[in-house]
Amino acid sequence: MPKFVLLWTDAAIWLLMAVLFAYVLMVRRDANLRATWAKAFAGAPAMASAVVLAAGLLVTLADSVHYRLPLPAAAGSTASAVAYDVRVRSLLDALLAPALEGRESTYSLPLHYEGFTKESLEVDGQVVRSAPRLSFGGAHLSDPTRQWLADVSLRALGGAAAGLLGGLLLCALGAVFYGRHRGIAFAAACGELWRGESRLPWRAAAWALLVLSVLVGMVAALIGRYHVFGTDITGNDVLYQTLKSVRTAFVIGALATLATLPLAVGLGIMAGYFRGWVDELVQYIYTVLSSIPNILLIAACVLMVQVFLDKHPELFETGVERGDLKLFLLCMVLGVTGWAGLCRLLRAEALKLRELDYVQAATAFGVSHLRIMRRHIFPNVAHLMLIVTVLEFSSLILYEAVLSYVGVGVDPSMNSFGGMINFARNEMSRDPVVWWPFAAAFTFMVALVLAANLFADGVRDAFDPRARSLRPRVLKPIAKT
């Protein structure tokens, strides 16, 4: 029986999922919120981006279930205590076991069967410079020069077909639920969805799901025999590192954004509502904070955290727990140092709201300040919190890449897009160039950030009244009679 390990970020991620589930239930009961979120998903880019973000969230959740395997008992041992492996694994590691265990000696090209660097090999009694065969990639091929292309093509086509079939089954299941909701037959529901006649652009979501299913099917068919994205200088699979970096990006984007809310919301509403010396004090604090370069402030905080972790190694049983705590504290540091912008926005909104008639009436009737802020001010600035939270998600993913690039970000023992790009600096200067680690990290990070930005645009258009009123509208021409 494995020993489950609950990391700091695991607890935060699952707690966040519980809060998200509760919020979804609240939206289902509130007609106004349900209509507003329907507007957020009304655009095809936002709907397709939601599918991509949902796939990234599934990878994050699979990588947030950690455990340690028990070690086999020593021969002749009678001890009842069970010893566990020092390596902390996750459910994602179990799914990617072939890529994790198929380690090579050094670089290898994507989907190749030979190493990237040539070595001195003895062939027919003569020493020649040649690329050695990989121990995992293409090891099943007896004559790789003739079999490699056909094998890769057949596996990729078979995986694409299986992925397409799985995607079509998921789309059919969605059509069944859509038909039940609309009270129409399955064939009629499929026709409406195919023609794009539904209220929400489910056709865009279906296309995004089919593309993702085909890609996942191809990777699943190839990962058991090849390194899909090649290997790095240590021989580790690049695809495995890239998928592990998705969790780091989601943790940074979600937790660091949520860490800004307590200070930004509390101080922003207080400054706008009370005004006077409270407003001046809050303005002084966030003005001083904004005057300090963020990189220097974050670097100083991260280095202090690093010193604390180095002086207390007894607090951690494994290196993964140490690196995870550093990641969690980095999110807190980003939250504590990045609340000024949202606080300034909420202060301005609270200054306007406190002058409205219903707030003045509540004050005249003797309602307490805390109750007024909680019942009248906070609900009317909640949409700003949501918009800024979604917009900051992608910004923090890029911020983590910059911090890891300069050496003050995620612990080197953990996978992240910034760490992969940092390690790729020397590889890009080689001759010939080792391009695939950088390309993999760049492609996944851009896809994730682009999806987050497109989804944020939909949320902003739905929740910000000014964005809805100022957005250009396309008017249909009036038919002449």
Short mmCIF file of C-alpha atoms in Angstrom, two decimals, residues 2-417:
data_model
loop_
_atom_site.label_atom_id
_atom_site.label_comp_id
_atom_site.label_asym_id
_atom_site.label_seq_id
_atom_site.Cartn_x
_atom_site.Cartn_y
_atom_site.Cartn_z
CA PRO A 2 1.57 3.32 -1.03
CA LYS A 3 1.96 6.14 1.45
CA PHE A 4 0.09 9.22 0.29
CA VAL A 5 1.94 12.50 0.63
CA LEU A 6 0.02 15.77 0.91
CA LEU A 7 2.17 18.66 -0.25
CA TRP A 8 1.42 22.29 0.50
CA THR A 9 0.45 23.06 -3.07
CA ASP A 10 -1.60 19.84 -3.28
CA ALA A 11 -3.72 20.99 -0.34
CA ALA A 12 -4.10 24.45 -1.88
CA ILE A 13 -5.08 23.08 -5.29
CA TRP A 14 -7.71 20.68 -3.94
CA LEU A 15 -9.07 23.35 -1.60
CA LEU A 16 -9.32 25.67 -4.58
CA MET A 17 -11.20 22.98 -6.51
CA ALA A 18 -13.66 22.63 -3.62
CA VAL A 19 -14.23 26.40 -3.63
CA LEU A 20 -14.68 26.34 -7.41
CA PHE A 21 -17.22 23.53 -7.12
CA ALA A 22 -19.15 25.50 -4.48
CA TYR A 23 -19.08 28.57 -6.73
CA VAL A 24 -20.45 26.54 -9.65
CA LEU A 25 -23.34 25.38 -7.46
CA MET A 26 -24.00 29.00 -6.47
CA VAL A 27 -24.01 30.06 -10.13
CA ARG A 28 -26.51 27.33 -10.98
CA ARG A 29 -28.91 28.69 -8.32
CA ASP A 30 -28.48 32.36 -9.27
CA ALA A 31 -30.18 33.31 -12.54
CA ASN A 32 -28.25 36.57 -12.92
CA LEU A 33 -24.85 34.92 -12.44
CA ARG A 34 -25.85 32.10 -14.76
CA ALA A 35 -26.80 34.59 -17.48
CA THR A 36 -23.57 36.55 -17.01
CA TRP A 37 -21.39 33.45 -17.28
CA ALA A 38 -23.35 32.42 -20.37
CA LYS A 39 -22.23 35.71 -21.92
CA ALA A 40 -18.64 34.90 -20.94
CA PHE A 41 -18.83 31.65 -22.91
CA ALA A 42 -20.81 33.15 -25.79
CA GLY A 43 -17.70 33.67 -27.92
CA ALA A 44 -16.12 30.79 -29.81
CA PRO A 45 -12.53 31.75 -28.75
CA ALA A 46 -13.52 31.79 -25.08
CA MET A 47 -15.28 28.43 -25.35
CA ALA A 48 -12.37 26.77 -27.16
CA SER A 49 -9.92 28.29 -24.69
CA ALA A 50 -11.97 26.90 -21.80
CA VAL A 51 -11.47 23.40 -23.23
CA VAL A 52 -7.70 23.92 -23.40
CA LEU A 53 -7.62 25.26 -19.83
CA ALA A 54 -9.75 22.32 -18.66
CA ALA A 55 -7.21 19.92 -20.18
CA GLY A 56 -4.40 21.74 -18.38
CA LEU A 57 -6.39 21.57 -15.15
CA LEU A 58 -6.81 17.79 -15.54
CA VAL A 59 -3.03 17.44 -15.93
CA THR A 60 -2.58 19.60 -12.81
CA LEU A 61 -4.98 17.49 -10.76
CA ALA A 62 -3.35 14.25 -11.91
CA ASP A 63 0.01 15.68 -10.84
CA SER A 64 -1.40 16.77 -7.45
CA VAL A 65 -1.95 13.25 -6.09
CA HIS A 66 1.42 12.26 -4.59
CA TYR A 67 2.52 9.04 -2.93
CA ARG A 68 5.60 7.02 -1.99
CA LEU A 69 5.87 3.35 -2.89
CA PRO A 70 6.84 0.78 -0.22
CA LEU A 71 10.25 -0.80 -0.55
CA PRO A 72 10.52 -4.61 -0.68
CA ALA A 73 11.50 -6.20 2.60
CA ALA A 74 15.10 -7.28 2.92
CA ALA A 75 15.86 -11.00 2.76
CA GLY A 76 15.56 -12.57 6.19
CA SER A 77 14.12 -9.43 7.76
CA THR A 78 11.40 -9.92 10.38
CA ALA A 79 10.69 -6.25 11.07
CA SER A 80 7.04 -5.25 10.74
CA ALA A 81 7.77 -1.61 9.90
CA VAL A 82 7.45 -0.71 6.22
CA ALA A 83 10.12 1.41 4.59
CA TYR A 84 9.10 3.71 1.76
CA ASP A 85 10.94 4.96 -1.28
CA VAL A 86 12.44 8.44 -0.94
CA ARG A 87 11.07 9.37 -4.36
CA VAL A 88 7.68 11.05 -4.31
CA ARG A 89 5.58 10.07 -7.32
CA SER A 90 2.29 11.36 -8.63
CA LEU A 91 -0.59 9.93 -10.60
CA LEU A 92 0.78 11.70 -13.67
CA ASP A 93 4.10 9.91 -13.16
CA ALA A 94 2.26 6.59 -13.24
CA LEU A 95 0.53 7.55 -16.50
CA LEU A 96 3.85 8.64 -18.03
CA ALA A 97 5.83 5.69 -16.66
CA PRO A 98 7.35 4.69 -20.04
CA ALA A 99 8.76 8.17 -20.60
CA LEU A 100 9.95 8.41 -16.99
CA GLU A 101 11.72 5.05 -16.95
CA GLY A 102 13.11 5.17 -20.51
CA ARG A 103 16.06 7.38 -19.66
CA GLU A 104 18.87 7.79 -22.17
CA SER A 105 22.50 8.78 -21.67
CA THR A 106 22.24 12.22 -23.27
CA TYR A 107 20.51 14.17 -26.06
CA SER A 108 18.25 12.50 -28.61
CA LEU A 109 16.09 14.01 -31.34
CA PRO A 110 12.29 13.81 -31.13
CA LEU A 111 10.94 10.43 -32.26
CA HIS A 112 14.43 9.20 -33.12
CA TYR A 113 16.20 5.92 -32.50
CA GLU A 114 19.80 7.21 -32.34
CA GLY A 115 21.59 9.58 -30.01
CA PHE A 116 22.21 13.16 -31.05
CA THR A 117 25.94 13.24 -30.31
CA LYS A 118 28.32 10.90 -32.05
CA GLU A 119 30.58 8.57 -30.10
CA SER A 120 33.56 6.37 -30.90
CA LEU A 121 32.17 2.91 -31.64
CA GLU A 122 33.89 -0.27 -32.75
CA VAL A 123 32.33 -1.65 -35.94
CA ASP A 124 33.87 -4.74 -37.59
CA GLY A 125 37.11 -4.22 -35.72
CA GLN A 126 37.41 -0.54 -36.67
CA VAL A 127 36.73 2.51 -34.51
CA VAL A 128 34.28 4.89 -36.19
CA ARG A 129 32.42 8.00 -35.09
CA SER A 130 28.72 7.22 -35.12
CA ALA A 131 25.54 7.99 -33.21
CA PRO A 132 24.76 5.12 -30.80
CA ARG A 133 21.37 3.39 -30.63
CA LEU A 134 19.10 4.58 -27.88
CA SER A 135 18.30 2.23 -25.05
CA PHE A 136 14.58 3.09 -25.15
CA GLY A 137 13.64 5.08 -28.25
CA GLY A 138 13.13 2.69 -31.15
CA ALA A 139 14.74 -0.19 -29.27
CA HIS A 140 12.09 -2.58 -30.60
CA LEU A 141 13.20 -2.05 -34.21
CA SER A 142 15.52 -4.72 -35.61
CA ASP A 143 16.40 -2.68 -38.73
CA PRO A 144 15.65 0.95 -37.81
CA THR A 145 16.89 2.48 -41.08
CA ARG A 146 14.10 0.66 -42.94
CA GLN A 147 11.44 0.21 -40.24
CA TRP A 148 11.55 3.55 -38.41
CA LEU A 149 9.45 5.75 -40.73
CA ALA A 150 6.73 3.15 -41.26
CA ASP A 151 6.58 2.33 -37.55
CA VAL A 152 6.26 5.96 -36.48
CA SER A 153 3.67 6.68 -39.17
CA LEU A 154 1.50 3.67 -38.34
CA ARG A 155 1.63 4.35 -34.60
CA ALA A 156 0.81 8.02 -35.11
CA LEU A 157 -2.09 7.27 -37.46
CA GLY A 158 -3.44 4.57 -35.14
CA GLY A 159 -3.21 6.88 -32.14
CA ALA A 160 -4.87 9.71 -34.09
CA ALA A 161 -7.73 7.40 -35.10
CA ALA A 162 -8.19 6.19 -31.52
CA GLY A 163 -8.07 9.75 -30.21
CA LEU A 164 -10.58 10.91 -32.83
CA LEU A 165 -12.91 8.05 -31.87
CA GLY A 166 -12.63 8.96 -28.20
CA GLY A 167 -13.28 12.62 -28.98
CA LEU A 168 -16.34 11.73 -31.06
CA LEU A 169 -17.69 9.62 -28.20
CA LEU A 170 -17.27 12.54 -25.80
CA CYS A 171 -18.99 14.85 -28.28
CA ALA A 172 -21.83 12.34 -28.67
CA LEU A 173 -22.19 12.19 -24.88
CA GLY A 174 -22.36 15.98 -24.80
CA ALA A 175 -25.01 15.91 -27.53
CA VAL A 176 -27.08 13.51 -25.43
CA PHE A 177 -27.05 15.88 -22.45
CA TYR A 178 -27.78 18.83 -24.74
CA GLY A 179 -30.74 17.01 -26.26
CA ARG A 180 -32.14 16.15 -22.81
CA HIS A 181 -31.77 19.75 -21.71
CA ARG A 182 -33.54 20.99 -24.84
CA GLY A 183 -36.09 18.19 -24.87
CA ILE A 184 -35.24 17.10 -28.42
CA ALA A 185 -34.04 13.88 -30.01
CA PHE A 186 -30.37 12.96 -30.31
CA ALA A 187 -30.30 13.45 -34.09
CA ALA A 188 -31.91 16.89 -33.80
CA ALA A 189 -29.45 17.86 -31.07
CA CYS A 190 -26.50 16.81 -33.24
CA GLY A 191 -27.94 18.82 -36.13
CA GLU A 192 -28.29 21.98 -34.02
CA LEU A 193 -24.77 21.63 -32.66
CA TRP A 194 -23.27 20.98 -36.08
CA ARG A 195 -25.01 23.99 -37.63
CA GLY A 196 -24.03 26.21 -34.68
CA GLU A 197 -27.63 26.97 -33.72
CA SER A 198 -27.13 26.47 -29.98
CA ARG A 199 -27.13 29.39 -27.57
CA LEU A 200 -23.52 28.73 -26.61
CA PRO A 201 -20.86 27.92 -29.23
CA TRP A 202 -20.62 24.23 -28.39
CA ARG A 203 -19.36 23.56 -31.92
CA ALA A 204 -16.14 25.47 -31.13
CA ALA A 205 -15.74 23.43 -27.94
CA ALA A 206 -16.27 20.22 -29.92
CA TRP A 207 -13.60 21.14 -32.47
CA ALA A 208 -11.14 22.03 -29.71
CA LEU A 209 -11.92 18.74 -27.95
CA LEU A 210 -11.42 16.75 -31.17
CA VAL A 211 -8.06 18.40 -31.86
CA LEU A 212 -6.88 17.73 -28.31
CA SER A 213 -8.14 14.13 -28.48
CA VAL A 214 -6.22 13.49 -31.70
CA LEU A 215 -3.01 14.94 -30.26
CA VAL A 216 -3.39 12.99 -27.02
CA GLY A 217 -4.05 9.79 -28.97
CA MET A 218 -0.93 10.26 -31.10
CA VAL A 219 1.24 10.96 -28.06
CA ALA A 220 -0.21 7.98 -26.16
CA ALA A 221 0.54 5.68 -29.11
CA LEU A 222 4.12 6.91 -29.49
CA ILE A 223 5.20 7.44 -25.89
CA GLY A 224 5.55 3.74 -25.18
CA ARG A 225 8.28 3.30 -27.83
CA TYR A 226 9.79 6.72 -28.51
CA HIS A 227 10.70 10.00 -26.88
CA VAL A 228 8.09 12.20 -28.55
CA PHE A 229 9.91 15.47 -27.80
CA GLY A 230 13.38 13.94 -27.49
CA THR A 231 15.61 14.04 -24.40
CA ASP A 232 17.76 16.69 -22.73
CA ILE A 233 21.44 16.61 -21.75
CA THR A 234 20.75 14.26 -18.84
CA GLY A 235 18.74 11.86 -21.02
CA ASN A 236 15.38 12.72 -19.41
CA ASP A 237 12.26 12.85 -21.57
CA VAL A 238 11.36 16.42 -22.59
CA LEU A 239 7.63 15.67 -22.95
CA TYR A 240 7.55 14.43 -19.35
CA GLN A 241 9.21 17.63 -18.13
CA THR A 242 6.83 19.78 -20.16
CA LEU A 243 3.70 18.11 -18.79
CA LYS A 244 5.07 18.37 -15.26
CA SER A 245 5.61 22.09 -15.87
CA VAL A 246 1.89 22.56 -16.54
CA ARG A 247 1.13 22.01 -12.85
CA THR A 248 3.76 24.55 -11.82
CA ALA A 249 2.22 27.11 -14.18
CA PHE A 250 -1.28 26.52 -12.81
CA VAL A 251 -0.07 26.67 -9.20
CA ILE A 252 1.78 29.93 -9.81
CA GLY A 253 -1.08 31.48 -11.76
CA ALA A 254 -3.87 30.45 -9.39
CA LEU A 255 -2.32 30.64 -5.92
CA ALA A 256 -0.30 33.80 -6.50
CA THR A 257 -3.39 35.55 -7.88
CA LEU A 258 -5.56 34.48 -4.96
CA ALA A 259 -2.85 35.51 -2.49
CA THR A 260 -3.25 39.13 -3.65
CA LEU A 261 -6.98 39.25 -2.84
CA PRO A 262 -7.01 39.60 0.98
CA LEU A 263 -4.74 42.65 1.08
CA ALA A 264 -6.06 44.22 -2.13
CA VAL A 265 -9.75 43.79 -1.28
CA GLY A 266 -9.50 44.68 2.40
CA LEU A 267 -7.29 47.72 2.05
CA GLY A 268 -8.86 48.94 -1.20
CA ILE A 269 -12.43 48.92 0.14
CA MET A 270 -11.37 50.46 3.46
CA ALA A 271 -9.43 53.24 1.74
CA GLY A 272 -12.33 54.14 -0.56
CA TYR A 273 -15.03 53.88 2.08
CA PHE A 274 -13.41 55.59 5.11
CA ARG A 275 -11.30 58.11 3.16
CA GLY A 276 -9.35 60.52 5.37
CA TRP A 277 -6.26 59.21 7.14
CA VAL A 278 -7.12 55.59 6.28
CA ASP A 279 -7.07 56.43 2.59
CA GLU A 280 -3.82 58.36 2.91
CA LEU A 281 -2.15 55.51 4.82
CA VAL A 282 -3.19 52.87 2.28
CA GLN A 283 -2.11 55.09 -0.60
CA TYR A 284 1.26 55.64 1.07
CA ILE A 285 1.77 51.89 1.51
CA TYR A 286 1.00 50.86 -2.05
CA THR A 287 2.84 53.86 -3.49
CA VAL A 288 6.01 52.88 -1.63
CA LEU A 289 5.51 49.25 -2.67
CA SER A 290 5.02 50.23 -6.32
CA SER A 291 8.17 52.35 -6.29
CA ILE A 292 10.36 49.31 -5.57
CA PRO A 293 11.25 47.21 -8.65
CA ASN A 294 9.28 43.99 -8.40
CA ILE A 295 12.17 41.79 -9.48
CA LEU A 296 14.42 43.13 -6.68
CA LEU A 297 11.70 42.85 -4.04
CA ILE A 298 10.73 39.32 -5.05
CA ALA A 299 14.38 38.25 -5.32
CA ALA A 300 15.07 39.51 -1.77
CA CYS A 301 12.04 37.68 -0.38
CA VAL A 302 12.88 34.47 -2.24
CA LEU A 303 16.47 34.55 -1.02
CA MET A 304 15.28 34.94 2.59
CA VAL A 305 13.01 31.93 2.09
CA GLN A 306 15.95 30.01 0.60
CA VAL A 307 18.12 30.77 3.64
CA PHE A 308 15.36 29.55 5.97
CA LEU A 309 14.94 26.29 4.05
CA ASP A 310 18.71 25.68 3.99
CA LYS A 311 18.98 26.16 7.76
CA HIS A 312 16.12 23.78 8.56
CA PRO A 313 16.63 20.63 6.47
CA GLU A 314 15.08 18.51 9.23
CA LEU A 315 11.63 19.83 8.33
CA PHE A 316 11.50 17.81 5.10
CA GLU A 317 11.65 14.07 4.50
CA THR A 318 12.24 14.37 0.75
CA GLY A 319 13.57 16.92 -1.69
CA VAL A 320 10.16 17.17 -3.38
CA GLU A 321 8.58 18.41 -0.15
CA ARG A 322 11.29 21.04 0.19
CA GLY A 323 10.88 22.24 -3.39
CA ASP A 324 7.09 22.27 -3.05
CA LEU A 325 7.23 24.45 0.07
CA LYS A 326 9.51 26.86 -1.78
CA LEU A 327 6.97 26.98 -4.63
CA PHE A 328 4.15 27.66 -2.16
CA LEU A 329 6.10 30.44 -0.45
CA LEU A 330 6.97 31.91 -3.87
CA CYS A 331 3.23 32.16 -4.59
CA MET A 332 2.74 33.95 -1.27
CA VAL A 333 5.61 36.32 -2.05
CA LEU A 334 4.12 37.13 -5.46
CA GLY A 335 0.77 37.77 -3.79
CA VAL A 336 2.15 40.01 -1.04
CA THR A 337 4.16 42.08 -3.50
CA GLY A 338 1.56 42.29 -6.29
CA TRP A 339 -1.61 43.58 -4.64
CA ALA A 340 -1.09 47.30 -5.29
CA GLY A 341 -2.72 47.45 -8.75
CA LEU A 342 -5.97 45.75 -7.69
CA CYS A 343 -6.05 47.76 -4.46
CA ARG A 344 -5.85 51.03 -6.38
CA LEU A 345 -8.68 49.91 -8.67
CA LEU A 346 -10.95 48.85 -5.80
CA ARG A 347 -10.24 52.07 -3.89
CA ALA A 348 -11.44 54.15 -6.83
CA GLU A 349 -14.58 52.03 -7.19
CA ALA A 350 -15.33 52.22 -3.45
CA LEU A 351 -14.98 56.02 -3.52
CA LYS A 352 -17.75 56.12 -6.11
CA LEU A 353 -20.00 53.56 -4.43
CA ARG A 354 -19.98 55.22 -0.99
CA GLU A 355 -21.68 58.29 -2.46
CA LEU A 356 -24.64 56.35 -3.87
CA ASP A 357 -28.08 56.81 -2.33
CA TYR A 358 -28.52 53.34 -0.87
CA VAL A 359 -25.16 53.52 0.92
CA GLN A 360 -26.00 56.97 2.30
CA ALA A 361 -29.40 55.68 3.43
CA ALA A 362 -27.80 52.71 5.22
CA THR A 363 -25.42 55.11 6.99
CA ALA A 364 -28.32 57.36 8.02
CA PHE A 365 -30.17 54.40 9.53
CA GLY A 366 -27.14 53.57 11.67
CA VAL A 367 -25.95 50.42 9.87
CA SER A 368 -22.41 49.54 10.94
CA HIS A 369 -19.49 50.28 8.63
CA LEU A 370 -18.52 46.61 8.46
CA ARG A 371 -22.02 45.59 7.41
CA ILE A 372 -22.18 48.32 4.74
CA MET A 373 -18.84 47.24 3.28
CA ARG A 374 -19.87 43.60 3.33
CA ARG A 375 -23.42 43.99 2.01
CA HIS A 376 -23.21 47.00 -0.31
CA ILE A 377 -19.60 47.72 -1.31
CA PHE A 378 -18.06 44.26 -1.70
CA PRO A 379 -20.77 42.74 -3.98
CA ASN A 380 -20.47 45.70 -6.34
CA VAL A 381 -16.70 45.34 -6.75
CA ALA A 382 -16.68 41.53 -7.00
CA HIS A 383 -16.76 41.66 -10.79
CA LEU A 384 -13.52 43.68 -10.79
CA MET A 385 -11.86 41.04 -8.59
CA LEU A 386 -12.93 38.29 -10.97
CA ILE A 387 -11.74 40.16 -14.07
CA VAL A 388 -8.34 41.03 -12.57
CA THR A 389 -7.92 37.48 -11.23
CA VAL A 390 -8.46 35.93 -14.66
CA LEU A 391 -6.28 38.52 -16.41
CA GLU A 392 -3.42 38.12 -13.92
CA PHE A 393 -3.36 34.33 -14.34
CA SER A 394 -1.51 34.43 -17.65
CA SER A 395 0.71 37.32 -16.53
CA LEU A 396 1.97 35.33 -13.55
CA ILE A 397 2.77 32.33 -15.74
CA LEU A 398 5.05 34.56 -17.79
CA TYR A 399 6.39 36.15 -14.60
CA GLU A 400 7.42 32.74 -13.29
CA ALA A 401 9.32 32.10 -16.52
CA VAL A 402 11.23 35.36 -16.08
CA LEU A 403 12.00 34.67 -12.40
CA SER A 404 13.22 31.13 -13.10
CA TYR A 405 15.28 32.46 -16.00
CA VAL A 406 17.17 34.83 -13.67
CA GLY A 407 17.54 32.13 -11.00
CA VAL A 408 15.14 33.34 -8.27
CA GLY A 409 12.03 31.37 -9.21
CA VAL A 410 11.01 27.77 -8.77
CA ASP A 411 13.40 25.32 -7.13
CA PRO A 412 15.69 23.70 -9.75
CA SER A 413 14.51 20.26 -8.65
CA MET A 414 10.97 21.06 -9.86
CA ASN A 415 9.91 21.28 -13.49
CA SER A 416 8.74 24.63 -14.83
CA PHE A 417 8.62 26.41 -18.16
#
